[in-house]
Each structure stands twice: as C-alpha cells, then as structure tokens.
C-alpha cells in the first residue's frame, strides 16, 4: 500500500472555514469528498482515469486550534494529510505519489490558507 503524509499549520480559524477551503481544493484535483466530520475529512479520487486499485484516498485530520500556538503567540490549526491507495509503490513515481505531489502543490500554493508551516 502506498502512503504519503504531510503536516500543515494554518492561521485560519475556525476549522469549518479551513475544512471548506480544503474541500474545494480537493474537488479541483478530481477528488470527491465522501465523508466529513468536525475534525476529519475523507476524499476519494473519481474513477475512470486509472485502475481501481490505484484510486487514491485523501484523509485529513484537523487538530485542536487551542493546542498549538505560533512563535508570535497566535493560535494555529494543525492539519495532517494522508494520501494513500492499494497500489504497491514499486517505483518512486507511482500514481499515489503523483497525486500526493498534486495535493501538496495545490495546498501549499493557496494563499488563502494562511499556512504557517508545511512538512511533507
């Protein structure tokens, strides 16, 4: 199973606004949000472009905004993104890695997210 993770800290509060921004970004990357909760979001790649076993799932876990502070003392929201599929990562440039790079690029380039930190 291929699995890639990234960690973000955002200055956007509350989490509902960040979750909506992230849902829109995933929709633009050919993902459909299949589950949404107050602190968790799951999106699945739309079928048709690749074999079923290569379809990618994105899971996002939002952390408690009160538990993290930036160096300036402002609240920050923790966001853990996991991109995975059932494909064995036999090559470095597999489909899951390509989708992970796409999601990371879209999230990192979105100025409206007010990203404070990004670790991929």
PDB file of C-alpha atoms in Angstrom:
ATOM      1  CA  UNK A   1       0.000   0.000   0.000  1.00  0.00           C
ATOM      2  CA  UNK A   2       1.403   3.396  -0.985  1.00  0.00           C
ATOM      3  CA  UNK A   3       1.051   6.041   1.714  1.00  0.00           C
ATOM      4  CA  UNK A   4       2.373   9.612   1.871  1.00  0.00           C
ATOM      5  CA  UNK A   5       1.822  12.134   4.651  1.00  0.00           C
ATOM      6  CA  UNK A   6       2.209  15.856   5.123  1.00  0.00           C
ATOM      7  CA  UNK A   7       1.666  18.158   8.061  1.00  0.00           C
ATOM      8  CA  UNK A   8       0.443  21.753   7.912  1.00  0.00           C
ATOM      9  CA  UNK A   9      -0.166  24.527  10.393  1.00  0.00           C
ATOM     10  CA  UNK A  10      -2.634  27.180   9.320  1.00  0.00           C
ATOM     11  CA  UNK A  11      -3.639  30.520  10.787  1.00  0.00           C
ATOM     12  CA  UNK A  12      -7.251  30.058   9.641  1.00  0.00           C
ATOM     13  CA  UNK A  13      -9.746  29.695  12.437  1.00  0.00           C
ATOM     14  CA  UNK A  14     -12.345  28.211  12.850  1.00  0.00           C
ATOM     15  CA  UNK A  15     -11.833  24.712  11.470  1.00  0.00           C
ATOM     16  CA  UNK A  16     -15.095  24.864   9.473  1.00  0.00           C
ATOM     17  CA  UNK A  17     -13.636  27.533   7.192  1.00  0.00           C
ATOM     18  CA  UNK A  18     -10.398  25.587   6.685  1.00  0.00           C
ATOM     19  CA  UNK A  19     -12.352  22.384   6.005  1.00  0.00           C
ATOM     20  CA  UNK A  20     -14.441  24.145   3.354  1.00  0.00           C
ATOM     21  CA  UNK A  21     -11.322  25.582   1.663  1.00  0.00           C
ATOM     22  CA  UNK A  22      -9.710  22.147   1.648  1.00  0.00           C
ATOM     23  CA  UNK A  23     -12.867  20.511   0.233  1.00  0.00           C
ATOM     24  CA  UNK A  24     -12.856  22.984  -2.662  1.00  0.00           C
ATOM     25  CA  UNK A  25      -9.172  22.331  -3.342  1.00  0.00           C
ATOM     26  CA  UNK A  26      -9.674  18.559  -3.367  1.00  0.00           C
ATOM     27  CA  UNK A  27     -12.650  18.924  -5.733  1.00  0.00           C
ATOM     28  CA  UNK A  28     -10.378  20.858  -8.119  1.00  0.00           C
ATOM     29  CA  UNK A  29      -7.903  17.928  -8.021  1.00  0.00           C
ATOM     30  CA  UNK A  30     -10.549  15.384  -9.167  1.00  0.00           C
ATOM     31  CA  UNK A  31     -11.411  14.141  -5.662  1.00  0.00           C
ATOM     32  CA  UNK A  32     -14.921  13.759  -4.260  1.00  0.00           C
ATOM     33  CA  UNK A  33     -15.452  14.332  -0.548  1.00  0.00           C
ATOM     34  CA  UNK A  34     -17.107  11.159   0.751  1.00  0.00           C
ATOM     35  CA  UNK A  35     -17.069  11.837   4.498  1.00  0.00           C
ATOM     36  CA  UNK A  36     -16.902  14.996   6.574  1.00  0.00           C
ATOM     37  CA  UNK A  37     -16.911  15.419  10.339  1.00  0.00           C
ATOM     38  CA  UNK A  38     -15.974  18.285  12.635  1.00  0.00           C
ATOM     39  CA  UNK A  39     -12.312  17.240  12.752  1.00  0.00           C
ATOM     40  CA  UNK A  40     -11.958  14.719   9.895  1.00  0.00           C
ATOM     41  CA  UNK A  41     -12.397  14.704   6.119  1.00  0.00           C
ATOM     42  CA  UNK A  42     -12.086  11.875   3.577  1.00  0.00           C
ATOM     43  CA  UNK A  43     -11.983  12.342  -0.192  1.00  0.00           C
ATOM     44  CA  UNK A  44     -11.692   9.694  -2.903  1.00  0.00           C
ATOM     45  CA  UNK A  45     -10.306  10.078  -6.413  1.00  0.00           C
ATOM     46  CA  UNK A  46     -13.028   9.918  -9.039  1.00  0.00           C
ATOM     47  CA  UNK A  47     -12.886   6.642 -11.014  1.00  0.00           C
ATOM     48  CA  UNK A  48     -12.203   6.464 -14.720  1.00  0.00           C
ATOM     49  CA  UNK A  49      -8.602   7.546 -15.132  1.00  0.00           C
ATOM     50  CA  UNK A  50      -6.746   4.634 -13.522  1.00  0.00           C
ATOM     51  CA  UNK A  51      -7.319   1.059 -12.353  1.00  0.00           C
ATOM     52  CA  UNK A  52      -9.475   0.653  -9.244  1.00  0.00           C
ATOM     53  CA  UNK A  53      -6.510  -0.418  -7.087  1.00  0.00           C
ATOM     54  CA  UNK A  54      -4.704   2.812  -7.978  1.00  0.00           C
ATOM     55  CA  UNK A  55      -7.559   5.117  -6.932  1.00  0.00           C
ATOM     56  CA  UNK A  56      -6.272   7.445  -4.237  1.00  0.00           C
ATOM     57  CA  UNK A  57      -7.911   8.318  -0.924  1.00  0.00           C
ATOM     58  CA  UNK A  58      -7.072  11.519   0.953  1.00  0.00           C
ATOM     59  CA  UNK A  59      -7.647  11.645   4.708  1.00  0.00           C
ATOM     60  CA  UNK A  60      -7.335  14.922   6.609  1.00  0.00           C
ATOM     61  CA  UNK A  61      -7.311  15.165  10.387  1.00  0.00           C
ATOM     62  CA  UNK A  62      -7.725  18.619  11.897  1.00  0.00           C
ATOM     63  CA  UNK A  63      -6.113  19.278  15.275  1.00  0.00           C
ATOM     64  CA  UNK A  64      -7.402  21.342  18.160  1.00  0.00           C
ATOM     65  CA  UNK A  65      -6.792  25.046  17.404  1.00  0.00           C
ATOM     66  CA  UNK A  66      -6.254  25.869  21.068  1.00  0.00           C
ATOM     67  CA  UNK A  67      -3.424  23.364  21.484  1.00  0.00           C
ATOM     68  CA  UNK A  68      -0.929  24.967  19.095  1.00  0.00           C
ATOM     69  CA  UNK A  69       0.486  28.454  19.080  1.00  0.00           C
ATOM     70  CA  UNK A  70       2.758  30.158  16.594  1.00  0.00           C
ATOM     71  CA  UNK A  71       6.002  31.818  17.649  1.00  0.00           C
ATOM     72  CA  UNK A  72       4.132  35.138  17.818  1.00  0.00           C
ATOM     73  CA  UNK A  73       1.627  33.671  20.294  1.00  0.00           C
ATOM     74  CA  UNK A  74      -1.291  33.403  17.841  1.00  0.00           C
ATOM     75  CA  UNK A  75      -3.412  30.268  17.605  1.00  0.00           C
ATOM     76  CA  UNK A  76      -2.684  27.850  14.756  1.00  0.00           C
ATOM     77  CA  UNK A  77      -4.635  24.889  13.433  1.00  0.00           C
ATOM     78  CA  UNK A  78      -2.881  21.559  12.886  1.00  0.00           C
ATOM     79  CA  UNK A  79      -3.795  19.660   9.711  1.00  0.00           C
ATOM     80  CA  UNK A  80      -2.441  16.156   8.984  1.00  0.00           C
ATOM     81  CA  UNK A  81      -2.948  14.984   5.370  1.00  0.00           C
ATOM     82  CA  UNK A  82      -2.561  11.316   4.365  1.00  0.00           C
ATOM     83  CA  UNK A  83      -2.680  10.324   0.689  1.00  0.00           C
ATOM     84  CA  UNK A  84      -2.894   6.562   0.113  1.00  0.00           C
ATOM     85  CA  UNK A  85      -4.049   3.776  -2.181  1.00  0.00           C
ATOM     86  CA  UNK A  86      -3.825  -0.021  -2.550  1.00  0.00           C
ATOM     87  CA  UNK A  87      -1.041   0.131  -5.145  1.00  0.00           C
ATOM     88  CA  UNK A  88       2.351  -1.259  -4.164  1.00  0.00           C
ATOM     89  CA  UNK A  89       4.897   1.571  -4.529  1.00  0.00           C
ATOM     90  CA  UNK A  90       7.258  -0.379  -6.809  1.00  0.00           C
ATOM     91  CA  UNK A  91       8.532   2.785  -8.466  1.00  0.00           C
ATOM     92  CA  UNK A  92       9.332   6.170  -6.953  1.00  0.00           C
ATOM     93  CA  UNK A  93       6.966   7.935  -9.362  1.00  0.00           C
ATOM     94  CA  UNK A  94       3.799   5.876  -8.840  1.00  0.00           C
ATOM     95  CA  UNK A  95       0.239   7.192  -9.206  1.00  0.00           C
ATOM     96  CA  UNK A  96      -0.221   7.746  -5.470  1.00  0.00           C
ATOM     97  CA  UNK A  97       2.988   9.806  -5.305  1.00  0.00           C
ATOM     98  CA  UNK A  98       1.840  11.887  -8.286  1.00  0.00           C
ATOM     99  CA  UNK A  99      -1.488  12.618  -6.590  1.00  0.00           C
ATOM    100  CA  UNK A 100       0.295  13.420  -3.317  1.00  0.00           C
ATOM    101  CA  UNK A 101       2.525  15.904  -5.165  1.00  0.00           C
ATOM    102  CA  UNK A 102      -0.552  17.468  -6.786  1.00  0.00           C
ATOM    103  CA  UNK A 103      -2.423  17.833  -3.476  1.00  0.00           C
ATOM    104  CA  UNK A 104       0.682  19.201  -1.727  1.00  0.00           C
ATOM    105  CA  UNK A 105       1.281  21.711  -4.518  1.00  0.00           C
ATOM    106  CA  UNK A 106      -2.331  22.917  -4.516  1.00  0.00           C
ATOM    107  CA  UNK A 107      -2.481  23.248  -0.718  1.00  0.00           C
ATOM    108  CA  UNK A 108       0.911  24.981  -0.487  1.00  0.00           C
ATOM    109  CA  UNK A 109       0.151  27.443  -3.278  1.00  0.00           C
ATOM    110  CA  UNK A 110      -3.208  28.535  -1.834  1.00  0.00           C
ATOM    111  CA  UNK A 111      -2.528  31.865  -0.119  1.00  0.00           C
ATOM    112  CA  UNK A 112      -5.977  31.924   1.472  1.00  0.00           C
ATOM    113  CA  UNK A 113      -4.981  29.077   3.811  1.00  0.00           C
ATOM    114  CA  UNK A 114      -2.515  31.278   5.700  1.00  0.00           C
ATOM    115  CA  UNK A 115      -0.021  28.424   6.021  1.00  0.00           C
ATOM    116  CA  UNK A 116       2.471  28.923   8.816  1.00  0.00           C
ATOM    117  CA  UNK A 117       4.361  25.655   8.413  1.00  0.00           C
ATOM    118  CA  UNK A 118       4.428  22.762   5.954  1.00  0.00           C
ATOM    119  CA  UNK A 119       6.241  19.430   6.335  1.00  0.00           C
ATOM    120  CA  UNK A 120       5.886  16.888   3.523  1.00  0.00           C
TER     121      UNK A 120
END
